[in-house]
Structure formats: structure tokens, C-alpha cells
Tab-separated table of C-alpha atoms in Angstrom:
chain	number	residue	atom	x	y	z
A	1436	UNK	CA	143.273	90.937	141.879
A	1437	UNK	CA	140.003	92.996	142.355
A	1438	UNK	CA	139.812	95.744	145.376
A	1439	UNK	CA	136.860	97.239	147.080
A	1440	UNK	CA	137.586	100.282	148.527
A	1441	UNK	CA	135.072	102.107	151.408
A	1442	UNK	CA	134.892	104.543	153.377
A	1443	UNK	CA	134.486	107.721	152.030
A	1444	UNK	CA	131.738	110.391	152.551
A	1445	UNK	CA	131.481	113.655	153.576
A	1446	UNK	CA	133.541	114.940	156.188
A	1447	UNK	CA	134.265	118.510	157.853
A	1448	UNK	CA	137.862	120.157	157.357
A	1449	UNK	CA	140.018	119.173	160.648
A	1450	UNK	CA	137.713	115.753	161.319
A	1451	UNK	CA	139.458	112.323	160.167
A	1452	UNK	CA	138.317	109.718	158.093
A	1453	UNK	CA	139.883	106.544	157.596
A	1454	UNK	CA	139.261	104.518	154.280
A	1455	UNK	CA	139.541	100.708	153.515
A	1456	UNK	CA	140.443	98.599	150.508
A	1457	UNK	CA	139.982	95.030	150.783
A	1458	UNK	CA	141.518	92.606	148.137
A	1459	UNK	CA	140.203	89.137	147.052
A	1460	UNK	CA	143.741	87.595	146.358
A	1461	UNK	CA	145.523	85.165	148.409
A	1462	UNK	CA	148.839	86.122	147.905
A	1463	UNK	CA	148.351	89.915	149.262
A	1464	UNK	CA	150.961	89.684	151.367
A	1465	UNK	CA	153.254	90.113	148.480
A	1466	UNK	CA	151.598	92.707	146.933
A	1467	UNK	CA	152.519	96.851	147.284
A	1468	UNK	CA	149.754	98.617	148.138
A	1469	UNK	CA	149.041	102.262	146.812
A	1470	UNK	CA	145.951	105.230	147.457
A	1471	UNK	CA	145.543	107.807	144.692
A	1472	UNK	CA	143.170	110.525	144.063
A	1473	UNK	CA	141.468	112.318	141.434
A	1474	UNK	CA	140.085	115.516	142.055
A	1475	UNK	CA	136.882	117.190	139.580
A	1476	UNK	CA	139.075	118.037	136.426
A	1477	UNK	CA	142.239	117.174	137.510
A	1478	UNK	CA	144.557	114.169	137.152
A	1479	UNK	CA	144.984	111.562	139.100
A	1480	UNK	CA	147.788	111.400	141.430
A	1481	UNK	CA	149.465	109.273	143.926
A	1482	UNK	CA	148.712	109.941	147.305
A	1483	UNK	CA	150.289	107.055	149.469
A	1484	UNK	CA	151.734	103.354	149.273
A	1485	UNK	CA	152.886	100.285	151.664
A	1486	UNK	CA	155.082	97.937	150.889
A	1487	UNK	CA	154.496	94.244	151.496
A	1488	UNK	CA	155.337	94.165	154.913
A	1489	UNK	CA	154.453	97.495	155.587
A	1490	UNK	CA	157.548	97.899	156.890
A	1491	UNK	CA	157.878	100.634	154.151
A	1492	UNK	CA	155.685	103.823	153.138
A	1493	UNK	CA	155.508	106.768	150.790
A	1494	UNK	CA	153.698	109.760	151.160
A	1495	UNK	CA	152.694	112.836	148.688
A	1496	UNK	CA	154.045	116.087	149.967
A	1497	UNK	CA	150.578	117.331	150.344
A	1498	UNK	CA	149.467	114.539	152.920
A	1499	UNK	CA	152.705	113.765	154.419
A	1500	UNK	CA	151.848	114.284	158.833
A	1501	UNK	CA	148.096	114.255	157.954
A	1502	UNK	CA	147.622	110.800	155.948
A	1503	UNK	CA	148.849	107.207	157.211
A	1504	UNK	CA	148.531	104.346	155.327
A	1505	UNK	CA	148.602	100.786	157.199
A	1506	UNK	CA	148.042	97.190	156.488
A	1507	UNK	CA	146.728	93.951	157.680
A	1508	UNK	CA	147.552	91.394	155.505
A	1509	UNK	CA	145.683	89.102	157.808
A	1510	UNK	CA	142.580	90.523	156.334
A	1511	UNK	CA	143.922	91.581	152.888
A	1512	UNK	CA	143.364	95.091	153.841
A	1513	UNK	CA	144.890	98.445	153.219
A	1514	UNK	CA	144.092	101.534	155.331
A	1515	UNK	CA	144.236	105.458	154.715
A	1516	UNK	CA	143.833	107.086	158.201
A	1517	UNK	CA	142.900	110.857	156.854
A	1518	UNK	CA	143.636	113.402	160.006
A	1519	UNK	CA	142.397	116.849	159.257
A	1520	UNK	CA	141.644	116.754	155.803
A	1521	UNK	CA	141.203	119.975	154.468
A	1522	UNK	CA	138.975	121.262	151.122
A	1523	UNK	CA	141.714	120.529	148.509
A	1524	UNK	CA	141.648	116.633	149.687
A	1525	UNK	CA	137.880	116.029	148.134
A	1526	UNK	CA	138.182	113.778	145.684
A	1527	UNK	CA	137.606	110.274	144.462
A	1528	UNK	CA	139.828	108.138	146.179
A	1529	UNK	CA	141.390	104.736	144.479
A	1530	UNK	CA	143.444	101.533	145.864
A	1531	UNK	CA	146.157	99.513	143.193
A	1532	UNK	CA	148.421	96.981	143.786
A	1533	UNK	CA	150.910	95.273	142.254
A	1534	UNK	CA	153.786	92.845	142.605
A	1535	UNK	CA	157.245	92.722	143.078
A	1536	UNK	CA	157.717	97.046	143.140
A	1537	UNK	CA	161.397	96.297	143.929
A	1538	UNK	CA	161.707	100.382	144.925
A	1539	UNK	CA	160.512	102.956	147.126
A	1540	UNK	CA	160.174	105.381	144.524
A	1541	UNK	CA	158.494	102.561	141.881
A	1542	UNK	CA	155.869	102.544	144.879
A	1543	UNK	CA	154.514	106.518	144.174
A	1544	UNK	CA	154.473	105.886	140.525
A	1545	UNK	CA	151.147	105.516	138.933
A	1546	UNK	CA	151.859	103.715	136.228
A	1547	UNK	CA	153.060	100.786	137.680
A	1548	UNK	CA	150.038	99.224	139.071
A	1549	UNK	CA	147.453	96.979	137.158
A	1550	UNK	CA	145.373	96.298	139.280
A	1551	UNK	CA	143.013	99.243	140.628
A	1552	UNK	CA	139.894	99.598	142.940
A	1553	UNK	CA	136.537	101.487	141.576
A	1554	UNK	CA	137.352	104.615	143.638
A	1555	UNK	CA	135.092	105.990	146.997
A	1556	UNK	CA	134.328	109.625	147.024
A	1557	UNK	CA	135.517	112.011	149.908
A	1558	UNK	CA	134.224	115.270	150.227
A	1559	UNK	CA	135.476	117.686	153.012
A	1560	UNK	CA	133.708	120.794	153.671
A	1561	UNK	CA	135.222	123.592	155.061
């Protein structure tokens, strides 16, 4: 699977944003679908996933009622919608997927995905 994520830029605290992450595979629809971030010196960390359907998604605390994640699998794309981001949410930004995450919490766990996206930067100024 390789993933191209867009998107990002600079954006003022309270604006929106909404990133992409497109994904050359044919099967997508049966992939789970995750956005982390990594932050100048700090680890990165899971922000949001989708399930398959998208019937299903998991949010960080930190994002949860600012961030939505959404997919078409028509296109084999993900979506972060970012609503009033704030300072603390610059960072570079990274799609994964992988297969058959048969949990909701498996879905907010980094580790599990092998397949990951070469990151898009979002700034937000204050």
C-alpha cells in the first residue's frame, strides 16, 4: 500500500483545515484507516482512525469535537476535517493503514499499522 497525504500548511488558531490521504491499493475498502502526528521533539501519537466502512471512529482526547475523520472508499481516500486547531496541533501529520484491525481500540494503536504515508506539515499560528 503506499499513501500520499496533502493538505497541510499554515493555518491561524480557530480556522479549519482539512487534510487528504489517498491510497494506491485496490482493496481499500478493507483497510482501517488512521492520522497521527508528530510534533518538533516529541513522539508520535495517534490522533484519529476509521474503520472500513467508516461506520466506526476513534478520536485522541485532545481532538475529540474539533477533528473528524471521514472516508470515501470510492476514491481510496481518507479525510481529517481540522476545526479550530489551536498552537499545540502543529505538527507533521501522517496516514497508515492496515488490515483486518478486528478492534476499536487496535484502531488508536500505533504499532499496528505497516503501511504509513510520508507525513504533511501543519502549522497553526496563534
Amino acid at each position: 500500500v503506499q499513501l500520499q497525504a496533502s493538505g497541510g500548511g499554515l493555518v491561524q488558531a480557530g480556522g479549519s483545515l482539512r487534510l487528504s490521504c489517498v491510497a494506491s491499493v485496490s482493496t481499500f475498502s478493507t483497510y482501517t484507516m488512521g492520522w497521527f502526528r508528530q510534533a518538533p521533539e516529541k513522539e508520535r501519537e495517534f490522533v484519529a482512525a476509521i474503520n472500513w466502512s467508516g461506520s466506526t471512529t476513534l478520536y485522541a482526547d485532545s481532538v475529540k469535537g474539533r477533528f473528524t475523520m471521514s472516508r470515501d472508499n470510492d476514491k481510496n481516500t481518507v479525510y481529517l476535517q481540522m476545526n479550530s486547531p489551536k498552537p499545540e496541533d502543529t505538527a507533521v501529520y501522517y496516514c497508515a493503514a492496515e488490515r483486518f484491525l478486528s478492534t476499536t481500540q487496535a484502531m488508536g494503536i500505533m504499532r499496528r499499522y505497516h503501511a504509513w504515508g510520508q507525513g504533511t506539515q501543519v502549522t497553526v499560528s496563534s
